[in-house]
Amino acid sequence: MSSASGQKQEFVFRGIPVSPGVAHGKAWLLAQKELEIPSYPLVEEQVEAEIARFETAIMATRQQISELRDEVSKKLSETEAQIFDAHLLVLEDKALIEETVSDVRKSLSNVEFCFNKVAQRYIDFFTGLEDDYIKERVNDIRDVTRRVLRNLAGESHPDLGELDEPGIIVAADISPSEAALMDKQKVLAIITEHGGTTGHAVIMARSMGIPAIVNLWKATTRIPAGCDLLVDGYEGTLVVAPTADTLFRYGEIRTRKDKIRQKFLTELEKPAETADGHKLTLRANIEGAEDVERVLESGAMGVGLFRSEGLYLRSNDFPSEDEQYEEYVSVVRGVTKGPVIIRTLDLGGDKILPKAMTGIDENNPFMGFRAIRFCLKHKEIFKVQLRALLRASAEGDLRILYPMLSGVSELVEANELLAEAKKELGRQGVNFNPNIEVGAMIEIPSAALVASELARHCDFFSIGTNDLTQYMLAVDRVNDEVAHLYQPAHPSVVRTIKNIIQAANDADIPVGICGEVAGESAYAALLLGLGMRELSITPPNLPEIRYILRQMQISEMKALADKVLSCATGDEAQEVLAKFSKTRLQPLVEAITE
Ligand code: PEP
Ligand code: MG
């Protein structure tokens, strides 16, 4: 690893970042010692003693896992400790235990051999399934199996708490029980060749604040033991043998980033309100059930926008009522700090299914057969979703949001279909929330202009500025040629938002905003100045927005809004926001690192 000049050569590898942060240290290669599985025949008389040996090993394993659970509960939290409940369940699995015992009796083979065979069959079966979550659970079975086999062999368990000095773990994979024993002072970061973002080991690393990168190809063979590593858990970059320049650069940038982020996160415990006490409702935008964890980490008070079309696009199909129900229910059960607002199918525009499925082939898809227009034409597809949503509403505070309404008649028609779906479920004796709330997305200028009329037929508004901007200004939101004209701060858009807020207030219904601008700090301040109190934001941006808004007074945000409202052009308005950001917001963030 030395160049001709004698200088160390720096290498950069990339993986998937799963836990943020930066770490610098020596590589600790975690060799996963392959377990030797003994295989020998038994005679009839040895069988009962062999089964008793198995039962003892199972009991010892149960005891170890329970102790581990207590330790994790004390060291981390009850949530992390519950991971070991899944391990205990593996040990309770009758099929696994009984099949092993019956195999010992039938094959007259030693129990290690039989247990490993049965467990391996389960592992292979689960690994073959499509579901990522189930695949991750394979690690639970593997972990427990290794533990039982070690107990049968009388071996102790290697753990990451035994590192002599601080270092960066490089491993093929890390099991949850290995991760649970990690000494936070010694494990500076984790690099693995395998593993997804929902693995329990990753969850633990994240909750312990240990930077981690997964899916780093052949990490254990490409990274020499003991070499100098720099881990960037924000970007998923690993620098092997970083130069002094690189270290300096990272030191400067990342220390600052870590500090700022930490500050944002610690502020989550404080109430979501402005410096002068105006209460805020900050929710999360999500694409599917896999985002639930990020919602919880962000401190969001529920989900303000669940874009349900992701479910359709991922499967490249129309998912069944049951498939949809499962997805919606898992979000409703996972997110308990507030409602889950699920937007009905918004296909069309830039989100298109194959023409063979929809029959759609348009020259101008954003102005075409999109969202509620498609659903009202294909009532059978829409009703499947409405039934799934209603069924899931029995499990928690689920609310329905209709996208791309251009006026009252679409909202009324959608509500009629919802009423039909309720009747159908009622006849079948299926549970649902009969008073489920429905909201209207206000993202087309015509809807904005008849907001007062729309308010009579729904329970809340959600303003979609991504589309409102493109439709107000007639600027295709995905066309690079006109991107400079796409200005959400354009006075026409800002004045329209103000009018929608006014209409909602007059009708006494809540109004929120779920367009991307809610996650931009200067724009968020502008929205509060316009009277908005409910923002829905992508989870990673939420702690920052919350921090910034907590430092500000409504009066200064009102002054900002007045300035923007009085602008004649979009450029002028954008300049006002840029200046506000530079002079008022950036110093707030910079002050954190001073
Ligand atoms: C919007 O239009 O602002 C919105 C939130 O919806 P989408 O971006 O999915 O169109
Ligand atoms: Mg939209």
Coordinates of C-alpha atoms and ligand atoms in Angstrom, one line a residue:
M1 CA 0.0 0.0 0.0
S2 CA 3.0 2.3 -0.5
S3 CA 3.6 4.4 -3.6
A4 CA 7.1 4.9 -5.2
S5 CA 7.5 8.2 -3.3
G6 CA 7.0 6.2 -0.1
Q7 CA 3.7 7.9 0.6
K8 CA 0.8 5.8 1.6
Q9 CA -1.7 5.3 -1.2
E10 CA -5.3 6.2 -0.3
F11 CA -8.2 4.1 -1.5
V12 CA -11.9 4.9 -1.5
F13 CA -14.6 2.2 -1.3
R14 CA -18.3 2.8 -1.3
G15 CA -21.2 1.0 0.4
I16 CA -24.6 1.9 1.7
P17 CA -24.7 4.3 4.6
V18 CA -27.0 3.0 7.3
S19 CA -25.9 4.9 10.4
P20 CA -24.6 8.5 10.2
G21 CA -21.4 9.8 11.6
V22 CA -17.7 9.9 10.9
A23 CA -15.0 7.7 12.5
H24 CA -11.3 7.2 12.2
G25 CA -9.4 4.3 13.5
K26 CA -7.7 0.9 12.9
A27 CA -9.4 -2.0 11.1
W28 CA -10.5 -4.9 13.3
L29 CA -11.2 -7.8 11.1
L30 CA -13.9 -9.9 12.7
A31 CA -13.3 -13.4 11.4
Q32 CA -16.5 -15.3 11.8
K33 CA -15.0 -18.5 13.2
E34 CA -16.7 -21.3 11.3
L35 CA -18.4 -23.7 13.7
E36 CA -17.3 -27.3 13.4
I37 CA -20.4 -29.4 13.3
P38 CA -19.5 -32.9 14.6
S39 CA -21.3 -35.8 13.0
Y40 CA -21.4 -39.3 14.6
P41 CA -23.8 -42.2 15.0
L42 CA -25.6 -43.1 18.2
V43 CA -26.8 -46.4 19.5
E44 CA -30.4 -46.7 20.7
E45 CA -29.4 -46.4 24.4
Q46 CA -27.8 -43.1 23.9
V47 CA -30.8 -41.4 22.3
E48 CA -32.5 -40.2 25.5
A49 CA -29.2 -38.8 26.9
E50 CA -28.6 -37.0 23.6
I51 CA -32.1 -35.4 23.8
A52 CA -31.4 -34.4 27.4
R53 CA -28.2 -32.8 26.2
F54 CA -30.1 -30.8 23.6
E55 CA -32.7 -29.7 26.2
T56 CA -29.9 -28.5 28.5
A57 CA -28.3 -26.5 25.6
I58 CA -31.6 -25.0 24.8
M59 CA -32.2 -24.0 28.4
A60 CA -28.7 -22.5 28.7
T61 CA -29.2 -20.6 25.4
R62 CA -32.5 -19.2 26.7
Q63 CA -30.8 -18.2 29.9
Q64 CA -28.0 -16.4 28.0
I65 CA -30.5 -14.6 25.7
S66 CA -32.6 -13.5 28.7
E67 CA -29.5 -12.1 30.4
L68 CA -28.5 -10.4 27.2
R69 CA -31.9 -8.9 26.9
D70 CA -31.7 -7.5 30.5
E71 CA -28.3 -6.0 29.7
V72 CA -29.5 -4.4 26.5
S73 CA -32.6 -3.1 28.2
K74 CA -30.4 -1.4 30.8
K75 CA -27.7 -0.2 28.4
L76 CA -29.9 0.9 25.6
S77 CA -33.7 0.7 25.9
E78 CA -36.6 -1.6 26.1
T79 CA -37.2 -1.2 22.4
E80 CA -33.8 -2.6 21.5
A81 CA -34.1 -5.3 24.1
Q82 CA -37.3 -6.6 22.4
I83 CA -35.1 -7.7 19.5
F84 CA -34.1 -10.6 21.8
D85 CA -37.8 -11.6 22.2
A86 CA -37.5 -12.6 18.5
H87 CA -34.6 -14.8 19.5
L88 CA -36.5 -16.4 22.4
L89 CA -39.3 -17.1 20.0
V90 CA -37.0 -19.0 17.7
L91 CA -36.2 -21.2 20.8
E92 CA -39.9 -21.6 21.4
D93 CA -40.4 -22.8 17.9
K94 CA -41.9 -26.2 18.3
A95 CA -41.2 -27.3 14.8
L96 CA -37.5 -26.5 15.1
I97 CA -37.1 -28.4 18.4
E98 CA -39.5 -31.3 17.6
E99 CA -38.1 -31.9 14.2
T100 CA -34.6 -32.0 15.7
V101 CA -35.6 -34.5 18.4
S102 CA -37.5 -36.7 16.0
D103 CA -34.5 -36.6 13.6
V104 CA -32.2 -37.7 16.4
R105 CA -34.5 -40.6 17.1
K106 CA -35.0 -41.6 13.5
S107 CA -31.5 -41.1 12.1
L108 CA -29.6 -42.1 15.2
S109 CA -27.3 -39.2 14.7
N110 CA -25.9 -36.8 17.2
V111 CA -28.0 -33.7 18.0
E112 CA -25.5 -31.1 16.6
F113 CA -25.8 -32.6 13.2
C114 CA -29.6 -33.0 13.3
F115 CA -30.2 -29.5 14.8
N116 CA -27.9 -27.8 12.3
K117 CA -29.7 -29.7 9.4
V118 CA -33.2 -28.6 10.5
A119 CA -32.2 -25.0 11.2
Q120 CA -30.4 -24.8 7.9
R121 CA -33.6 -25.9 6.1
Y122 CA -35.5 -23.0 7.7
I123 CA -32.7 -20.6 6.9
D124 CA -32.7 -21.6 3.3
F125 CA -36.5 -21.3 3.1
F126 CA -36.6 -17.8 4.6
T127 CA -33.6 -16.7 2.5
G128 CA -35.5 -17.6 -0.6
L129 CA -38.5 -15.4 0.2
E130 CA -38.8 -12.0 -1.5
D131 CA -39.7 -10.1 1.6
D132 CA -36.7 -8.2 2.9
Y133 CA -38.0 -8.0 6.4
I134 CA -38.3 -11.8 6.6
K135 CA -34.9 -12.2 5.0
E136 CA -33.4 -10.1 7.8
R137 CA -35.1 -12.4 10.3
V138 CA -32.9 -15.2 9.0
N139 CA -30.1 -13.5 11.0
D140 CA -32.1 -14.2 14.1
I141 CA -32.4 -17.9 13.4
R142 CA -28.7 -18.1 12.4
D143 CA -27.7 -16.3 15.6
V144 CA -29.7 -18.5 17.8
T145 CA -28.6 -21.7 16.0
R146 CA -24.9 -20.7 16.5
R147 CA -25.5 -20.0 20.1
V148 CA -27.2 -23.4 20.6
L149 CA -24.4 -25.2 18.7
R150 CA -21.8 -23.4 20.8
N151 CA -23.5 -24.4 24.0
L152 CA -23.7 -28.0 22.8
A153 CA -19.9 -27.8 22.1
G154 CA -19.3 -26.1 25.5
E155 CA -17.8 -23.1 23.7
S156 CA -18.2 -19.6 25.0
H157 CA -19.5 -16.8 22.7
P158 CA -17.1 -14.4 21.0
D159 CA -18.2 -10.8 21.6
L160 CA -17.4 -7.4 20.5
G161 CA -17.1 -6.2 24.0
E162 CA -13.6 -7.8 24.2
L163 CA -11.7 -5.5 21.8
D164 CA -8.4 -4.5 23.5
E165 CA -8.4 -1.0 22.0
P166 CA -10.8 1.1 20.0
G167 CA -11.2 0.1 16.4
I168 CA -13.5 -0.1 13.3
I169 CA -15.1 -3.5 12.9
V170 CA -14.9 -5.0 9.5
A171 CA -17.0 -8.2 9.1
A172 CA -18.9 -10.2 6.6
D173 CA -22.0 -9.7 8.7
I174 CA -22.8 -8.9 12.3
S175 CA -25.5 -10.7 14.3
P176 CA -27.7 -8.8 16.7
S177 CA -26.3 -10.5 19.8
E178 CA -22.8 -9.6 18.7
A179 CA -23.9 -6.0 18.2
A180 CA -25.7 -5.9 21.5
L181 CA -22.4 -6.5 23.3
M182 CA -20.5 -3.8 21.5
D183 CA -18.6 -1.5 23.7
K184 CA -19.5 1.9 22.4
Q185 CA -16.2 3.3 23.6
K186 CA -14.3 0.6 21.6
V187 CA -16.4 0.1 18.5
L188 CA -15.8 3.3 16.5
A189 CA -17.7 2.2 13.4
I190 CA -18.9 -0.9 11.6
I191 CA -18.3 -2.0 8.0
T192 CA -20.0 -5.1 6.7
E193 CA -20.1 -7.0 3.4
H194 CA -23.7 -7.9 3.7
G195 CA -26.8 -6.7 5.6
G196 CA -29.7 -4.5 4.8
T197 CA -31.0 -1.4 6.4
T198 CA -33.6 -3.2 8.5
G199 CA -31.2 -5.6 10.1
H200 CA -31.3 -5.6 13.9
A201 CA -27.5 -5.1 14.2
V202 CA -27.8 -2.0 12.1
I203 CA -30.8 -0.8 14.2
M204 CA -28.6 -1.1 17.3
A205 CA -25.6 0.6 15.7
R206 CA -27.9 3.5 14.8
S207 CA -29.4 3.8 18.2
M208 CA -25.9 3.7 19.8
G209 CA -24.7 6.4 17.4
I210 CA -22.1 4.1 15.9
P211 CA -21.5 5.0 12.2
A212 CA -22.1 2.0 9.9
I213 CA -21.8 1.1 6.2
V214 CA -23.2 -2.1 4.8
N215 CA -23.0 -3.8 1.4
L216 CA -19.3 -3.0 1.1
W217 CA -18.2 -5.5 -1.5
K218 CA -15.6 -8.0 -0.2
A219 CA -14.7 -5.7 2.7
T220 CA -13.0 -8.5 4.7
T221 CA -10.7 -9.4 1.9
R222 CA -9.9 -5.9 0.5
I223 CA -9.2 -4.3 3.9
P224 CA -6.0 -5.4 5.6
A225 CA -6.3 -5.9 9.4
G226 CA -4.8 -3.1 11.4
C227 CA -4.8 -0.6 8.5
D228 CA -6.0 3.0 9.0
L229 CA -9.6 3.7 8.1
L230 CA -11.9 6.7 7.8
V231 CA -15.6 5.9 7.8
D232 CA -18.2 8.3 6.5
G233 CA -21.5 7.0 7.7
Y234 CA -23.4 9.9 6.0
E235 CA -22.3 9.1 2.5
G236 CA -21.3 5.4 2.8
T237 CA -17.7 6.2 2.0
L238 CA -14.8 4.3 3.4
V239 CA -11.3 5.7 2.9
V240 CA -8.5 3.2 3.4
A241 CA -5.2 4.8 4.5
P242 CA -6.5 8.4 4.4
T243 CA -3.9 11.1 3.7
A244 CA -3.4 13.9 6.1
D245 CA -5.3 16.2 3.7
T246 CA -8.3 13.9 3.7
L247 CA -8.3 13.6 7.4
F248 CA -8.1 17.3 7.8
R249 CA -10.9 17.9 5.3
Y250 CA -13.2 15.3 7.0
G251 CA -12.2 16.6 10.4
E252 CA -13.4 20.0 9.5
I253 CA -16.5 19.2 7.7
R254 CA -17.8 16.2 9.6
T255 CA -17.1 17.2 13.1
R256 CA -19.2 20.2 12.4
K257 CA -21.9 18.1 10.8
D258 CA -22.0 15.6 13.7
K259 CA -22.2 18.4 16.2
I260 CA -25.0 20.2 14.4
R261 CA -27.0 17.0 13.8
Q262 CA -26.6 16.0 17.5
K263 CA -27.9 19.3 18.5
F264 CA -31.0 18.9 16.3
L265 CA -31.6 15.5 17.7
T266 CA -31.3 16.5 21.3
E267 CA -33.8 19.3 20.7
L268 CA -36.4 16.7 19.7
E269 CA -37.3 16.3 23.4
K270 CA -38.4 19.9 23.6
P271 CA -41.9 20.9 22.4
A272 CA -42.5 21.7 18.8
E273 CA -43.3 25.4 19.1
T274 CA -41.9 28.7 18.1
A275 CA -39.7 30.8 20.5
D276 CA -42.9 32.7 21.4
G277 CA -44.9 29.6 22.1
H278 CA -47.0 29.0 19.0
K279 CA -47.6 25.3 18.8
L280 CA -46.5 23.5 15.6
T281 CA -47.6 20.1 14.2
L282 CA -44.6 18.6 12.4
R283 CA -45.4 15.4 10.5
A284 CA -43.5 13.1 8.1
N285 CA -43.8 12.4 4.4
I286 CA -43.2 8.7 3.6
E287 CA -43.3 6.4 0.6
G288 CA -44.0 3.1 2.4
A289 CA -43.9 1.0 5.5
E290 CA -40.2 0.7 5.4
D291 CA -40.0 4.4 6.4
V292 CA -41.7 3.9 9.7
E293 CA -38.4 3.8 11.6
R294 CA -37.2 7.0 10.1
V295 CA -40.4 8.6 11.1
L296 CA -39.9 7.6 14.7
E297 CA -36.3 8.8 14.7
S298 CA -37.3 12.2 13.3
G299 CA -39.6 12.9 16.2
A300 CA -42.6 13.4 13.8
M301 CA -46.1 13.7 15.2
G302 CA -47.5 11.2 12.7
V303 CA -47.4 10.9 9.0
G304 CA -48.7 13.9 7.0
L305 CA -48.4 12.3 3.6
F306 CA -48.0 8.6 2.8
R307 CA -47.6 8.4 -1.0
S308 CA -49.4 5.2 -1.6
E309 CA -48.5 4.8 -5.3
G310 CA -45.1 3.5 -4.2
L311 CA -46.8 0.3 -3.4
Y312 CA -48.1 0.0 -6.9
L313 CA -44.9 1.1 -8.6
R314 CA -42.7 -1.3 -6.6
S315 CA -44.8 -4.3 -7.5
N316 CA -45.4 -2.9 -11.0
D317 CA -49.0 -4.1 -10.5
F318 CA -52.2 -3.2 -8.7
P319 CA -51.7 -4.7 -5.3
S320 CA -54.6 -6.7 -3.8
E321 CA -56.8 -5.4 -1.0
D322 CA -55.0 -7.6 1.5
E323 CA -51.5 -6.6 0.4
Q324 CA -52.5 -2.9 0.8
Y325 CA -54.2 -3.6 4.1
E326 CA -51.0 -5.2 5.5
E327 CA -48.9 -2.2 4.4
Y328 CA -51.3 0.4 5.8
V329 CA -51.8 -1.4 9.0
S330 CA -48.0 -1.8 9.6
V331 CA -47.6 2.0 9.3
V332 CA -50.6 2.7 11.5
R333 CA -49.4 0.4 14.2
G334 CA -45.8 1.6 13.9
V335 CA -46.5 5.3 14.0
T336 CA -48.4 6.1 17.2
K337 CA -47.5 9.7 17.9
G338 CA -50.1 11.1 15.5
P339 CA -52.4 10.3 12.6
V340 CA -51.3 8.5 9.4
I341 CA -52.6 10.4 6.4
I342 CA -52.6 8.1 3.4
R343 CA -53.0 9.7 0.0
T344 CA -55.0 7.6 -2.4
L345 CA -53.3 6.5 -5.7
D346 CA -51.6 9.3 -7.5
L347 CA -50.5 7.5 -10.6
G348 CA -49.8 9.5 -13.7
G349 CA -47.5 12.4 -14.3
D350 CA -44.0 11.1 -13.8
K351 CA -45.3 8.0 -12.0
I352 CA -46.5 5.6 -14.7
L353 CA -47.3 2.0 -14.8
P354 CA -46.8 0.1 -18.1
K355 CA -49.3 1.2 -20.8
A356 CA -50.6 -2.4 -21.0
M357 CA -51.9 -2.1 -17.5
T358 CA -53.4 1.4 -17.6
G359 CA -54.0 2.0 -21.2
I360 CA -52.4 5.4 -20.7
D361 CA -50.2 6.9 -23.3
E362 CA -50.3 10.7 -23.2
N363 CA -48.3 13.6 -24.7
N364 CA -48.8 15.7 -21.6
P365 CA -49.2 13.4 -18.6
F366 CA -49.0 16.0 -15.8
M367 CA -52.1 17.6 -17.3
G368 CA -53.7 14.3 -18.1
F369 CA -55.2 11.2 -16.8
R370 CA -53.6 11.4 -13.3
A371 CA -54.5 10.6 -9.7
I372 CA -58.1 11.0 -8.8
R373 CA -59.0 11.3 -12.5
F374 CA -57.7 7.8 -13.0
C375 CA -59.3 6.5 -9.8
L376 CA -62.8 7.9 -10.6
K377 CA -62.6 6.2 -14.1
H378 CA -61.3 2.9 -12.7
K379 CA -63.7 2.6 -9.8
E380 CA -62.9 -1.0 -9.3
I381 CA -59.2 -0.3 -8.7
F382 CA -60.1 2.7 -6.5
K383 CA -62.6 0.7 -4.4
V384 CA -59.9 -1.9 -3.6
Q385 CA -57.8 0.8 -2.1
L386 CA -60.6 2.5 -0.3
R387 CA -61.6 -0.9 1.3
A388 CA -58.0 -1.6 2.4
L389 CA -57.8 1.9 3.9
L390 CA -61.1 1.5 5.7
R391 CA -60.1 -1.9 7.1
A392 CA -56.8 -0.5 8.3
S393 CA -58.6 2.5 9.9
A394 CA -59.9 0.1 12.6
E395 CA -56.4 -0.2 13.9
G396 CA -55.6 3.5 14.5
D397 CA -55.9 7.1 13.5
L398 CA -55.8 6.6 9.7
R399 CA -57.0 9.5 7.5
I400 CA -57.6 9.5 3.7
L401 CA -56.3 12.2 1.4
Y402 CA -57.5 12.6 -2.2
P403 CA -54.8 14.0 -4.7
M404 CA -55.2 16.3 -7.6
L405 CA -58.8 17.4 -7.1
S406 CA -59.7 20.2 -9.5
G407 CA -63.0 21.0 -7.9
V408 CA -66.0 19.9 -5.8
S409 CA -67.5 17.3 -8.1
E410 CA -64.5 15.0 -7.9
L411 CA -64.4 15.3 -4.1
V412 CA -68.1 14.5 -3.9
E413 CA -67.7 11.5 -6.2
A414 CA -64.8 10.1 -4.3
N415 CA -66.7 10.5 -1.1
E416 CA -69.6 8.6 -2.6
L417 CA -67.3 5.7 -3.5
L418 CA -66.0 5.8 0.0
A419 CA -69.5 5.5 1.3
E420 CA -70.1 2.5 -1.0
A421 CA -67.0 0.9 0.3
K422 CA -68.1 1.4 3.9
K423 CA -71.5 -0.2 3.1
E424 CA -69.8 -3.2 1.5
L425 CA -67.6 -3.7 4.5
G426 CA -70.5 -3.1 6.8
R427 CA -72.5 -5.9 5.1
Q428 CA -69.6 -8.2 5.5
G429 CA -69.3 -7.4 9.2
V430 CA -65.8 -6.0 8.7
N431 CA -64.5 -3.5 11.2
F432 CA -63.5 0.1 10.2
N433 CA -63.7 3.6 11.5
P434 CA -67.1 4.9 10.2
N435 CA -66.0 8.5 11.0
I436 CA -62.7 8.3 9.1
E437 CA -61.5 11.7 8.2
V438 CA -61.0 12.7 4.6
G439 CA -58.8 15.5 3.3
A440 CA -58.5 17.3 0.0
M441 CA -55.1 18.0 -1.5
I442 CA -55.0 21.5 -2.8
E443 CA -52.5 21.4 -5.6
I444 CA -54.4 22.7 -8.6
P445 CA -55.2 26.4 -9.0
S446 CA -58.9 25.7 -9.6
A447 CA -59.1 23.8 -6.3
A448 CA -57.4 26.7 -4.5
L449 CA -60.0 29.1 -5.9
V450 CA -62.9 27.0 -4.7
A451 CA -61.3 26.0 -1.4
S452 CA -64.2 27.3 0.6
E453 CA -66.6 25.1 -1.3
L454 CA -64.3 22.1 -1.0
A455 CA -64.0 22.6 2.7
R456 CA -67.7 21.8 3.0
H457 CA -67.1 18.2 1.8
C458 CA -63.9 17.3 3.7
D459 CA -62.3 17.4 7.1
F460 CA -58.9 18.9 6.3
F461 CA -56.7 20.4 3.6
S462 CA -53.2 19.5 2.6
I463 CA -51.4 21.8 0.3
G464 CA -49.2 20.2 -2.3
T465 CA -46.8 22.9 -3.4
N466 CA -44.9 20.7 -5.7
D467 CA -47.8 20.5 -8.0
L468 CA -49.4 23.8 -7.1
T469 CA -46.2 25.5 -8.3
Q470 CA -46.1 23.7 -11.6
Y471 CA -49.8 24.2 -12.3
M472 CA -49.9 27.9 -11.1
L473 CA -46.9 28.8 -13.2
A474 CA -47.5 26.3 -16.0
V475 CA -44.0 24.9 -15.5
D476 CA -43.5 21.2 -15.9
R477 CA -41.8 20.2 -12.6
V478 CA -39.5 17.6 -14.3
N479 CA -38.5 19.6 -17.4
D480 CA -34.9 20.9 -17.1
E481 CA -35.5 23.5 -19.8
V482 CA -37.9 25.4 -17.7
A483 CA -36.5 24.6 -14.3
H484 CA -35.4 28.2 -13.7
L485 CA -39.1 29.2 -14.0
Y486 CA -40.2 26.7 -11.3
Q487 CA -40.4 29.1 -8.4
P488 CA -42.4 28.0 -5.4
A489 CA -41.7 31.5 -3.8
H490 CA -43.4 33.2 -6.8
P491 CA -45.8 35.7 -5.4
S492 CA -48.7 34.0 -7.2
V493 CA -48.0 30.7 -5.4
V494 CA -47.4 32.4 -2.0
R495 CA -50.6 34.5 -2.3
T496 CA -52.5 31.4 -3.2
I497 CA -51.2 29.5 -0.2
K498 CA -52.3 32.4 2.0
N499 CA -55.8 32.3 0.5
I500 CA -56.1 28.5 1.1
I501 CA -55.1 29.0 4.7
Q502 CA -57.7 31.7 5.0
A503 CA -60.4 29.5 3.5
A504 CA -59.5 26.6 5.9
N505 CA -59.6 29.0 8.9
D506 CA -62.9 30.4 7.8
A507 CA -64.3 26.8 7.5
D508 CA -62.7 25.9 10.8
I509 CA -60.8 22.9 9.3
P510 CA -57.1 22.1 9.7
V511 CA -54.7 22.9 6.9
G512 CA -51.2 21.5 6.4
I513 CA -48.6 21.5 3.8
C514 CA -46.8 18.5 2.4
G515 CA -44.8 19.9 -0.6
E516 CA -41.0 19.7 -0.5
V517 CA -40.7 23.4 0.4
A518 CA -41.9 22.6 4.0
G519 CA -38.5 21.0 4.4
E520 CA -36.6 24.1 3.4
S521 CA -35.9 26.3 6.4
A522 CA -36.5 29.7 4.9
Y523 CA -39.6 28.6 3.2
A524 CA -40.8 26.9 6.4
A525 CA -40.4 30.2 8.1
L526 CA -42.4 31.9 5.3
L527 CA -45.2 29.4 5.7
L528 CA -45.4 30.1 9.5
G529 CA -45.5 33.8 8.7
L530 CA -48.5 33.1 6.4
G531 CA -50.3 31.4 9.2
M532 CA -49.5 27.8 8.6
R533 CA -48.9 25.6 11.7
E534 CA -48.8 22.1 10.2
L535 CA -45.9 21.0 8.1
S536 CA -45.2 17.5 6.7
I537 CA -41.5 16.9 5.8
T538 CA -39.2 14.1 4.8
P539 CA -37.9 12.6 8.0
P540 CA -34.2 13.5 7.6
N541 CA -35.0 17.2 7.3
L542 CA -37.5 17.3 10.1
P543 CA -35.1 17.7 13.2
E544 CA -33.4 20.7 11.5
I545 CA -36.6 22.5 10.6
R546 CA -37.9 21.9 14.1
Y547 CA -34.7 23.3 15.6
I548 CA -34.8 26.4 13.5
L549 CA -38.5 27.2 14.0
R550 CA -38.0 26.8 17.7
Q551 CA -35.5 29.7 17.7
M552 CA -37.8 32.1 15.9
Q553 CA -40.6 34.5 16.7
I554 CA -43.8 34.5 14.7
S555 CA -43.5 38.3 14.3
E556 CA -40.3 38.0 12.3
M557 CA -41.8 35.3 10.2
K558 CA -44.8 37.5 9.5
A559 CA -42.5 40.3 8.4
L560 CA -40.8 37.8 6.1
A561 CA -44.2 36.7 4.7
D562 CA -45.2 40.4 4.1
K563 CA -42.1 41.1 2.2
V564 CA -42.5 38.0 0.0
L565 CA -46.2 38.8 -0.6
S566 CA -45.4 42.3 -1.8
C567 CA -42.8 41.1 -4.3
A568 CA -43.7 41.5 -8.0
T569 CA -41.6 38.6 -9.3
G570 CA -40.4 35.2 -8.4
D571 CA -36.8 36.2 -8.6
E572 CA -37.4 39.0 -6.1
A573 CA -39.2 36.7 -3.7
Q574 CA -36.4 34.1 -4.0
E575 CA -33.9 36.8 -3.2
V576 CA -35.8 37.8 -0.1
L577 CA -35.8 34.2 1.1
A578 CA -32.1 33.7 0.2
K579 CA -31.2 36.8 2.2
F580 CA -33.3 35.7 5.2
S581 CA -31.6 32.4 5.1
K582 CA -28.1 33.9 5.0
T583 CA -28.6 36.6 7.5
R584 CA -31.0 35.0 10.0
L585 CA -31.0 31.2 9.6
Q586 CA -27.4 30.3 8.8
P587 CA -26.0 32.1 11.9
L588 CA -28.5 30.1 14.0
V589 CA -26.9 26.8 12.7
E590 CA -23.4 28.1 12.8
A591 CA -23.8 29.2 16.4
I592 CA -24.2 25.5 17.3
T593 CA -20.5 24.8 16.4
E594 CA -19.1 28.0 18.0
Ligands
PEP1 C1 -47.2 18.0 -4.0 O1 -47.6 18.0 -5.2 O2 -46.7 19.0 -3.4 C2 -47.1 16.7 -3.3 C3 -46.8 16.6 -2.0 O3 -47.4 15.6 -4.0 P1 -46.4 14.9 -5.1 O4 -45.1 15.5 -4.9 O5 -46.4 13.4 -4.8 O6 -47.1 15.2 -6.4
MG2 MG -48.8 16.5 -6.0

